[in-house]
XYZ file of C-alpha atoms in Angstrom:
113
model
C 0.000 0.000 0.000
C 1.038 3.840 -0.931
C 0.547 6.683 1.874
C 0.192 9.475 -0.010
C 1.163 12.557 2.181
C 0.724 16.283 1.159
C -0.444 19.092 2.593
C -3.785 20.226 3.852
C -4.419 22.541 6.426
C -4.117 26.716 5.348
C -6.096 29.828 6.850
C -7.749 30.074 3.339
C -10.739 27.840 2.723
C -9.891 27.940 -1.309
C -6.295 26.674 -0.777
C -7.900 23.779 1.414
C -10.130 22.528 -1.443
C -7.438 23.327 -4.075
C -5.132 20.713 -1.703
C -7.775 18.434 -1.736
C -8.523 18.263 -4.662
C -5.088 18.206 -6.058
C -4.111 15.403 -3.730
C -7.331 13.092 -4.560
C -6.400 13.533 -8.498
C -3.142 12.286 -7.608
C -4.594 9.380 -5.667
C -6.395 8.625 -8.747
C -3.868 8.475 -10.948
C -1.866 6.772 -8.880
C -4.481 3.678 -8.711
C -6.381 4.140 -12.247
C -2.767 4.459 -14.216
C -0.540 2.207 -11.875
C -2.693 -0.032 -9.855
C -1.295 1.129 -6.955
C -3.261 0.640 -3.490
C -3.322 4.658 -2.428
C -4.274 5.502 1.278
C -4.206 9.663 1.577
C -5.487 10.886 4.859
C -6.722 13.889 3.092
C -8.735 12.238 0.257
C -10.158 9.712 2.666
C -10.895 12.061 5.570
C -11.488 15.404 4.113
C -14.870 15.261 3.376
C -15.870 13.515 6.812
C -14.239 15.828 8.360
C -16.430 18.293 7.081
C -19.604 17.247 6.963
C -19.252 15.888 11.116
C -17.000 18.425 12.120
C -14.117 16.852 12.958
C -10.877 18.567 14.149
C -8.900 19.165 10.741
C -5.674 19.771 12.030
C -2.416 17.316 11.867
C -2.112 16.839 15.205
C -5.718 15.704 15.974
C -4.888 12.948 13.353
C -1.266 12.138 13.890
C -1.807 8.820 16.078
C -4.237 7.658 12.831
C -2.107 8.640 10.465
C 1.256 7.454 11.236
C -0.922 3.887 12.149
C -1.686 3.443 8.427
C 1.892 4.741 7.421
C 3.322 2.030 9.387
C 1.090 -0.534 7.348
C 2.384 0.811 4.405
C 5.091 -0.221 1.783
C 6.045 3.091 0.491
C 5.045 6.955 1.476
C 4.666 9.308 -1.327
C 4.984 13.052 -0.786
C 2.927 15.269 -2.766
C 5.338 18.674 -3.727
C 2.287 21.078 -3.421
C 3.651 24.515 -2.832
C 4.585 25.158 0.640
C 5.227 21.096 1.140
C 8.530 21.459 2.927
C 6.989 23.440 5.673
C 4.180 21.444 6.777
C 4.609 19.718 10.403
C 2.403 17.115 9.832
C 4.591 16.050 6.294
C 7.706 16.405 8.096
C 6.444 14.064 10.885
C 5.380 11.293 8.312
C 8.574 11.922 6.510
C 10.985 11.234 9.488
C 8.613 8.012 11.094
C 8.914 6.822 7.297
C 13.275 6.809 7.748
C 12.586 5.444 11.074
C 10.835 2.536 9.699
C 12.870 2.298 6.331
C 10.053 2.448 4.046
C 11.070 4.357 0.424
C 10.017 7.634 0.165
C 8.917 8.785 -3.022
C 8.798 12.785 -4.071
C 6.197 13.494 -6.396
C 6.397 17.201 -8.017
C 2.967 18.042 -9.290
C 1.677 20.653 -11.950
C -1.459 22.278 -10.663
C -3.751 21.953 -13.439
C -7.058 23.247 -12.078
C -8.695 19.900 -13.824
């Protein structure tokens, strides 16, 4: 299985859904193209989130997330803009060296489709 990491949280409700939206396309392509087995926090948890109001911020799901990175064979790191400063990405990226799973950078062209 693939954890696909990228960002998500941002004061700006646009740049949210912009992440999201980016990062499920990804997922996508990653599955429909490769047949990889994709777990992303964000495209699995985003819209829950929402609609129950569930805390959205990395540290509320940290425990979850780093639980399916463990059960994963590789982590993939979505380059969105502002990627190297997330907390949450930086966590996942250090637990994945910890555990010696490949890490896999993926730079991304935001398309808008």
């Amino acid at each position: 299985m693939i954890y696909l990491g990228s960002l998500y949280t941002h004061w700006d409700k646009d740049v949210v859904v912009n992440r999201v939206q980016e990062t499920t396309r990804m997922a996508v392509k990653l599955w429909s193209k490769f047949g990889l087995a994709v777990y992303s926090p964000i495209m699995h948890w985003h819209h829950a989130a929402q609609e129950h109001r569930l805390p959205t911020d990395a540290n509320s799901w940290l425990s979850h997330n780093l639980a399916m990175l463990r059960r994963s064979d590789k982590l993939f790191v979505l380059k969105l803009d502002g990627w190297k400063a997330s907390e949450g990405l930086e966590i996942e990226i250090k637990v994945a060296e910890q555990i010696q799973i490949p890490i896999i950078y993926i730079d991304i062209i935001v398309t808008g489709k």
